[in-house]
């Protein structure tokens, strides 16, 4: 038996960034790994206690070709979009915006929020769905599976007969895994999926190897079980999906297939035209797309 097949494939350090004034840790995309299934972007924000005056405000900006997926653990953020949706996301909830052919939105931390902990993800839309009409849905509750003292919230896809209501367009899974005391379990996995795991709080032993925040563990495909051990309270995020077969270009807030599409989207947004619409009610100027001419697009 090849024991390496059952060990962690890659440890990928997250990198520090800043979103709307708050420090974040970006786990996807990185040089080492661009996607896990259709999951193509992963920012871990917090857990942080905010100083007076410190806040996250992301001005109106456009998206194409993807879904934005926000999982709120602590704090509240107000979403506004060009469809006219105005929605506060609260702990335990998912906001899922399908950009399709084009949408714009803003995100503002509520002023009473002093503790913020959230995960922001993007999901690339497959070719046949990437120009569908935009949509926004708030999911107030997600199904929870309890196993061996571990609480597993099914954010996307199916786990142990529990299916998330979140509408996605390719086979994938997203799990929030919480232990409030020492616990040990074995997670069943879909072997057709590739998987990755990010520790959000605390630490864990994954396949017998120590895992802490700041490192994405890429687990590869063809696994049907994942041994997990938490020696104290911990929170983990597991992402998985069928390996995405299409070549995807990701630039600024856009996912596309050809550089011309990215350039057109940037030019249209900066000129106030195109498919994006307007975000009403946000106090401040929208974000401008960077000049696409000087950007080298890497696949
Ligand atoms: Mn956005």
Short mmCIF file of N, CA and C in Angstrom, two decimals, residues 13 22 60-62 82-83 85 89 105 130 133 137-138 141 145 162 167 170 181 190 211 239 270 296:
data_model
loop_
_atom_site.label_atom_id
_atom_site.label_comp_id
_atom_site.label_asym_id
_atom_site.label_seq_id
_atom_site.Cartn_x
_atom_site.Cartn_y
_atom_site.Cartn_z
N UNK A 13 0.99 27.98 2.33
CA UNK A 13 0.84 29.13 3.23
C UNK A 13 -0.16 30.14 2.67
N UNK A 22 -9.57 45.94 6.48
CA UNK A 22 -9.25 44.92 7.49
C UNK A 22 -8.22 43.94 6.94
N UNK A 60 -19.03 49.76 -3.78
CA UNK A 60 -19.61 49.01 -4.90
C UNK A 60 -18.56 48.59 -5.93
N UNK A 61 -18.63 47.32 -6.30
CA UNK A 61 -17.71 46.76 -7.29
C UNK A 61 -18.45 45.65 -8.03
N UNK A 62 -18.00 45.33 -9.25
CA UNK A 62 -18.71 44.36 -10.09
C UNK A 62 -18.13 42.95 -9.99
N UNK A 82 -26.91 45.50 -6.98
CA UNK A 82 -27.57 46.19 -8.08
C UNK A 82 -28.88 45.53 -8.49
N UNK A 83 -29.24 44.42 -7.83
CA UNK A 83 -30.56 43.82 -8.03
C UNK A 83 -31.58 44.48 -7.10
N UNK A 85 -31.24 44.18 -3.69
CA UNK A 85 -31.23 43.43 -2.43
C UNK A 85 -30.40 44.19 -1.40
N UNK A 89 -26.07 40.08 6.87
CA UNK A 89 -25.73 38.69 7.13
C UNK A 89 -25.28 38.57 8.58
N UNK A 105 -22.05 44.91 -6.11
CA UNK A 105 -22.49 44.94 -4.72
C UNK A 105 -21.50 45.70 -3.84
N UNK A 130 -22.18 30.36 -16.91
CA UNK A 130 -21.46 31.56 -16.48
C UNK A 130 -22.08 32.88 -16.96
N UNK A 133 -28.55 34.80 -15.47
CA UNK A 133 -29.00 36.05 -14.83
C UNK A 133 -28.46 36.10 -13.40
N UNK A 137 -29.24 35.40 -2.71
CA UNK A 137 -30.05 34.70 -1.71
C UNK A 137 -29.31 34.73 -0.37
N UNK A 138 -30.04 35.06 0.69
CA UNK A 138 -29.54 34.89 2.07
C UNK A 138 -30.11 33.57 2.60
N UNK A 141 -30.37 29.64 7.73
CA UNK A 141 -29.94 28.46 8.49
C UNK A 141 -29.37 27.41 7.53
N UNK A 145 -24.74 18.53 11.17
CA UNK A 145 -24.55 17.10 11.44
C UNK A 145 -23.66 17.01 12.67
N UNK A 162 -27.06 15.01 4.88
CA UNK A 162 -27.57 16.38 5.05
C UNK A 162 -27.12 17.20 3.84
N UNK A 167 -27.58 27.14 -3.54
CA UNK A 167 -27.63 26.70 -4.94
C UNK A 167 -26.28 26.92 -5.61
N UNK A 170 -21.91 23.34 -9.78
CA UNK A 170 -21.01 22.22 -10.08
C UNK A 170 -20.92 21.39 -8.81
N UNK A 181 -14.58 21.05 22.56
CA UNK A 181 -13.77 20.31 23.54
C UNK A 181 -12.97 19.28 22.74
N UNK A 190 -16.17 12.46 -0.35
CA UNK A 190 -16.51 12.00 -1.70
C UNK A 190 -15.20 11.79 -2.47
N UNK A 211 -2.06 20.87 12.13
CA UNK A 211 -2.55 21.93 11.24
C UNK A 211 -2.98 23.11 12.09
N UNK A 239 -13.19 22.30 2.18
CA UNK A 239 -13.75 22.57 0.86
C UNK A 239 -13.43 21.41 -0.05
N UNK A 270 -15.88 50.80 -15.51
CA UNK A 270 -15.33 52.13 -15.27
C UNK A 270 -16.09 53.22 -16.03
N UNK A 296 -0.58 41.27 -16.57
CA UNK A 296 -0.27 40.00 -17.23
C UNK A 296 -1.25 38.95 -16.71
#
